[in-house]
PDB file of C-alpha atoms in Angstrom:
ATOM      1  CA  UNK A   1      10.363  19.255   2.237  1.00  0.00           C
ATOM      2  CA  UNK A   2       6.810  21.530   1.206  1.00  0.00           C
ATOM      3  CA  UNK A   3       3.330  20.541   3.475  1.00  0.00           C
ATOM      4  CA  UNK A   4       0.700  21.157   1.446  1.00  0.00           C
ATOM      5  CA  UNK A   5      -2.511  21.642   2.865  1.00  0.00           C
ATOM      6  CA  UNK A   6      -5.838  19.016   1.809  1.00  0.00           C
ATOM      7  CA  UNK A   7      -7.658  20.905  -0.357  1.00  0.00           C
ATOM      8  CA  UNK A   8     -11.746  20.419  -0.635  1.00  0.00           C
ATOM      9  CA  UNK A   9     -11.501  18.547  -3.630  1.00  0.00           C
ATOM     10  CA  UNK A  10      -9.446  16.310  -2.357  1.00  0.00           C
ATOM     11  CA  UNK A  11      -7.597  15.888  -5.425  1.00  0.00           C
ATOM     12  CA  UNK A  12      -3.530  16.168  -5.191  1.00  0.00           C
ATOM     13  CA  UNK A  13      -0.909  14.831  -7.300  1.00  0.00           C
ATOM     14  CA  UNK A  14       2.106  13.211  -8.040  1.00  0.00           C
ATOM     15  CA  UNK A  15       4.246  15.315  -9.999  1.00  0.00           C
ATOM     16  CA  UNK A  16       4.404  11.975 -12.528  1.00  0.00           C
ATOM     17  CA  UNK A  17       1.261  12.303 -14.333  1.00  0.00           C
ATOM     18  CA  UNK A  18      -0.805  10.615 -11.300  1.00  0.00           C
ATOM     19  CA  UNK A  19      -3.615  12.074  -9.899  1.00  0.00           C
ATOM     20  CA  UNK A  20      -5.441  10.936  -6.695  1.00  0.00           C
ATOM     21  CA  UNK A  21      -8.325  12.221  -5.593  1.00  0.00           C
ATOM     22  CA  UNK A  22      -9.574  11.236  -1.764  1.00  0.00           C
ATOM     23  CA  UNK A  23     -12.763   9.504  -1.774  1.00  0.00           C
ATOM     24  CA  UNK A  24     -14.395   9.724   2.488  1.00  0.00           C
ATOM     25  CA  UNK A  25     -12.636   6.977   4.916  1.00  0.00           C
ATOM     26  CA  UNK A  26     -14.512   3.894   4.794  1.00  0.00           C
ATOM     27  CA  UNK A  27     -16.167   3.037   7.927  1.00  0.00           C
ATOM     28  CA  UNK A  28     -12.923   1.434  10.254  1.00  0.00           C
ATOM     29  CA  UNK A  29     -13.403  -2.210  10.806  1.00  0.00           C
ATOM     30  CA  UNK A  30     -13.013  -4.327  13.789  1.00  0.00           C
ATOM     31  CA  UNK A  31     -10.965  -7.835  12.286  1.00  0.00           C
ATOM     32  CA  UNK A  32      -9.088 -10.570  14.692  1.00  0.00           C
ATOM     33  CA  UNK A  33      -5.738 -10.627  13.991  1.00  0.00           C
ATOM     34  CA  UNK A  34      -4.548 -15.055  15.300  1.00  0.00           C
ATOM     35  CA  UNK A  35      -0.200 -14.127  15.294  1.00  0.00           C
ATOM     36  CA  UNK A  36      -1.078 -11.822  18.128  1.00  0.00           C
ATOM     37  CA  UNK A  37      -3.950 -13.374  18.891  1.00  0.00           C
ATOM     38  CA  UNK A  38      -4.941  -9.500  19.980  1.00  0.00           C
ATOM     39  CA  UNK A  39      -7.890  -7.066  17.232  1.00  0.00           C
ATOM     40  CA  UNK A  40      -6.702  -4.551  14.835  1.00  0.00           C
ATOM     41  CA  UNK A  41      -9.051  -1.636  13.956  1.00  0.00           C
ATOM     42  CA  UNK A  42      -8.771  -1.826   9.747  1.00  0.00           C
ATOM     43  CA  UNK A  43      -8.710   2.151   8.812  1.00  0.00           C
ATOM     44  CA  UNK A  44      -9.629   2.591   4.129  1.00  0.00           C
ATOM     45  CA  UNK A  45      -8.952   5.492   2.214  1.00  0.00           C
ATOM     46  CA  UNK A  46     -10.630   4.984  -1.540  1.00  0.00           C
ATOM     47  CA  UNK A  47      -8.337   6.914  -3.646  1.00  0.00           C
ATOM     48  CA  UNK A  48      -9.644   7.329  -7.601  1.00  0.00           C
ATOM     49  CA  UNK A  49      -6.366   7.349  -9.366  1.00  0.00           C
ATOM     50  CA  UNK A  50      -6.086   8.925 -13.019  1.00  0.00           C
ATOM     51  CA  UNK A  51      -2.990   8.481 -14.926  1.00  0.00           C
ATOM     52  CA  UNK A  52      -2.614  11.463 -17.334  1.00  0.00           C
ATOM     53  CA  UNK A  53       0.222  10.434 -19.241  1.00  0.00           C
ATOM     54  CA  UNK A  54       0.487   8.677 -22.110  1.00  0.00           C
ATOM     55  CA  UNK A  55       2.617   5.646 -20.788  1.00  0.00           C
ATOM     56  CA  UNK A  56       1.142   3.319 -18.863  1.00  0.00           C
ATOM     57  CA  UNK A  57       2.395   3.217 -15.067  1.00  0.00           C
ATOM     58  CA  UNK A  58       3.667   0.877 -12.303  1.00  0.00           C
ATOM     59  CA  UNK A  59       2.278   2.626  -8.720  1.00  0.00           C
ATOM     60  CA  UNK A  60       5.024  -0.350  -7.617  1.00  0.00           C
ATOM     61  CA  UNK A  61       7.756   0.809  -9.790  1.00  0.00           C
ATOM     62  CA  UNK A  62      10.829   1.051  -8.031  1.00  0.00           C
ATOM     63  CA  UNK A  63      10.438   4.768  -9.402  1.00  0.00           C
ATOM     64  CA  UNK A  64       7.137   5.209  -8.620  1.00  0.00           C
ATOM     65  CA  UNK A  65       7.220   4.663  -4.946  1.00  0.00           C
ATOM     66  CA  UNK A  66      11.077   6.993  -5.247  1.00  0.00           C
ATOM     67  CA  UNK A  67       8.442   9.334  -5.948  1.00  0.00           C
ATOM     68  CA  UNK A  68       5.273   8.706  -4.245  1.00  0.00           C
ATOM     69  CA  UNK A  69       4.906   7.232  -0.569  1.00  0.00           C
ATOM     70  CA  UNK A  70       2.074   6.762   1.621  1.00  0.00           C
ATOM     71  CA  UNK A  71       2.270   6.897   5.642  1.00  0.00           C
ATOM     72  CA  UNK A  72      -0.159   6.462   8.250  1.00  0.00           C
ATOM     73  CA  UNK A  73       0.047   8.668  11.645  1.00  0.00           C
ATOM     74  CA  UNK A  74      -0.983   8.312  15.246  1.00  0.00           C
ATOM     75  CA  UNK A  75       0.590  10.764  16.443  1.00  0.00           C
ATOM     76  CA  UNK A  76       4.269  10.787  16.572  1.00  0.00           C
ATOM     77  CA  UNK A  77       4.737   6.849  15.105  1.00  0.00           C
ATOM     78  CA  UNK A  78       4.697   6.948  10.493  1.00  0.00           C
ATOM     79  CA  UNK A  79       3.920   3.797   9.147  1.00  0.00           C
ATOM     80  CA  UNK A  80       4.516   3.351   5.631  1.00  0.00           C
ATOM     81  CA  UNK A  81       1.418   2.072   3.963  1.00  0.00           C
ATOM     82  CA  UNK A  82       2.137  -0.108   0.701  1.00  0.00           C
ATOM     83  CA  UNK A  83      -1.194   0.970  -0.753  1.00  0.00           C
ATOM     84  CA  UNK A  84      -3.574  -2.413  -0.402  1.00  0.00           C
ATOM     85  CA  UNK A  85      -1.245  -4.866  -0.331  1.00  0.00           C
ATOM     86  CA  UNK A  86      -1.769  -5.033   4.013  1.00  0.00           C
ATOM     87  CA  UNK A  87      -5.649  -4.650   3.279  1.00  0.00           C
ATOM     88  CA  UNK A  88      -8.479  -7.102   2.565  1.00  0.00           C
ATOM     89  CA  UNK A  89      -8.720  -9.336  -0.471  1.00  0.00           C
ATOM     90  CA  UNK A  90     -11.874  -6.497  -1.733  1.00  0.00           C
ATOM     91  CA  UNK A  91      -9.614  -3.746  -2.221  1.00  0.00           C
ATOM     92  CA  UNK A  92      -7.251  -5.279  -3.763  1.00  0.00           C
ATOM     93  CA  UNK A  93      -6.453  -3.601  -6.879  1.00  0.00           C
ATOM     94  CA  UNK A  94      -4.434  -3.835 -10.573  1.00  0.00           C
ATOM     95  CA  UNK A  95      -1.281  -1.704  -8.899  1.00  0.00           C
ATOM     96  CA  UNK A  96      -0.537  -1.202 -13.407  1.00  0.00           C
ATOM     97  CA  UNK A  97      -2.502   2.623 -14.597  1.00  0.00           C
ATOM     98  CA  UNK A  98      -3.680   2.034 -18.378  1.00  0.00           C
ATOM     99  CA  UNK A  99      -2.601   4.980 -19.435  1.00  0.00           C
ATOM    100  CA  UNK A 100      -5.532   7.947 -19.999  1.00  0.00           C
ATOM    101  CA  UNK A 101      -7.237   5.432 -16.949  1.00  0.00           C
ATOM    102  CA  UNK A 102      -8.952   6.199 -13.828  1.00  0.00           C
ATOM    103  CA  UNK A 103      -9.245   3.328 -11.929  1.00  0.00           C
ATOM    104  CA  UNK A 104     -10.213   2.676  -7.977  1.00  0.00           C
ATOM    105  CA  UNK A 105      -7.310   2.503  -6.060  1.00  0.00           C
ATOM    106  CA  UNK A 106      -7.628   2.448  -1.475  1.00  0.00           C
ATOM    107  CA  UNK A 107      -4.797   2.601   1.496  1.00  0.00           C
ATOM    108  CA  UNK A 108      -5.377   1.622   4.788  1.00  0.00           C
ATOM    109  CA  UNK A 109      -3.382   0.248   7.622  1.00  0.00           C
ATOM    110  CA  UNK A 110      -4.387  -1.371  10.613  1.00  0.00           C
ATOM    111  CA  UNK A 111      -3.417  -0.608  14.422  1.00  0.00           C
ATOM    112  CA  UNK A 112      -3.759  -2.659  17.380  1.00  0.00           C
ATOM    113  CA  UNK A 113      -6.601  -1.879  20.114  1.00  0.00           C
ATOM    114  CA  UNK A 114      -4.712  -0.424  23.053  1.00  0.00           C
ATOM    115  CA  UNK A 115      -0.983  -1.107  23.234  1.00  0.00           C
ATOM    116  CA  UNK A 116       1.122  -2.035  20.449  1.00  0.00           C
ATOM    117  CA  UNK A 117       3.370  -5.222  20.562  1.00  0.00           C
ATOM    118  CA  UNK A 118       6.292  -3.361  18.696  1.00  0.00           C
ATOM    119  CA  UNK A 119       5.828  -0.527  21.478  1.00  0.00           C
ATOM    120  CA  UNK A 120       5.484   2.079  19.105  1.00  0.00           C
ATOM    121  CA  UNK A 121       2.138   3.059  20.485  1.00  0.00           C
ATOM    122  CA  UNK A 122      -0.173   3.096  23.444  1.00  0.00           C
ATOM    123  CA  UNK A 123      -4.133   2.880  24.367  1.00  0.00           C
ATOM    124  CA  UNK A 124      -4.747   3.020  21.261  1.00  0.00           C
ATOM    125  CA  UNK A 125      -8.618   3.282  20.657  1.00  0.00           C
ATOM    126  CA  UNK A 126     -10.784   4.186  17.407  1.00  0.00           C
ATOM    127  CA  UNK A 127     -12.906   6.605  19.275  1.00  0.00           C
ATOM    128  CA  UNK A 128     -10.166   8.687  21.085  1.00  0.00           C
ATOM    129  CA  UNK A 129      -6.718   8.802  18.574  1.00  0.00           C
ATOM    130  CA  UNK A 130      -6.557  10.528  16.095  1.00  0.00           C
ATOM    131  CA  UNK A 131      -5.292   9.174  12.194  1.00  0.00           C
ATOM    132  CA  UNK A 132      -3.580  10.798   9.888  1.00  0.00           C
ATOM    133  CA  UNK A 133      -2.507   9.464   6.252  1.00  0.00           C
ATOM    134  CA  UNK A 134       0.492  10.993   4.809  1.00  0.00           C
ATOM    135  CA  UNK A 135       1.350  10.965   1.420  1.00  0.00           C
ATOM    136  CA  UNK A 136       4.429  11.606   0.787  1.00  0.00           C
ATOM    137  CA  UNK A 137       5.331  13.158  -2.716  1.00  0.00           C
ATOM    138  CA  UNK A 138       9.313  14.213  -4.693  1.00  0.00           C
ATOM    139  CA  UNK A 139       7.844  16.826  -7.432  1.00  0.00           C
ATOM    140  CA  UNK A 140       9.863  16.289 -11.184  1.00  0.00           C
ATOM    141  CA  UNK A 141      12.320  19.206  -9.391  1.00  0.00           C
ATOM    142  CA  UNK A 142      13.133  16.667  -7.048  1.00  0.00           C
ATOM    143  CA  UNK A 143      11.771  18.570  -4.267  1.00  0.00           C
ATOM    144  CA  UNK A 144       8.941  16.589  -1.373  1.00  0.00           C
ATOM    145  CA  UNK A 145       5.744  17.533  -1.205  1.00  0.00           C
ATOM    146  CA  UNK A 146       4.370  16.194   2.673  1.00  0.00           C
ATOM    147  CA  UNK A 147      -0.093  16.030   3.050  1.00  0.00           C
ATOM    148  CA  UNK A 148      -2.182  14.914   5.750  1.00  0.00           C
ATOM    149  CA  UNK A 149      -5.246  13.573   5.462  1.00  0.00           C
ATOM    150  CA  UNK A 150      -8.041  13.464   8.002  1.00  0.00           C
ATOM    151  CA  UNK A 151      -9.168   9.637   8.168  1.00  0.00           C
ATOM    152  CA  UNK A 152     -11.711  10.041  12.029  1.00  0.00           C
TER     153      UNK A 152
END
């Protein structure tokens, strides 16, 4: 695996025809999780997603998922991010990117304030816990690349 550097132009490619341009992270928001009866902090990173090929690409297809995954990371805890599927409705987007087009998409994650009920992390605080999103991509030669994107 090759660890890459998040470039100042905030662009990165998946090696399969998709270019991502990471915009500035949105301000974190606190929402109430009725299932756990607790507050969570939601982090959202907008992305301009460009399909550079001459065919439509479904980001949620088995092939795309096997080539590109996103994770959130706090400390040593990694959490898979299924694009916007776990985010509020306003961040949902169509996962099929038309050939030659750019669409606005989102990735994001939720963290419980304090300790995680699953015991994956402790003492989470928006003010003191560093959150990163990780892109994990396989290039056309089958080599994996990891890129850390600071969120807060």
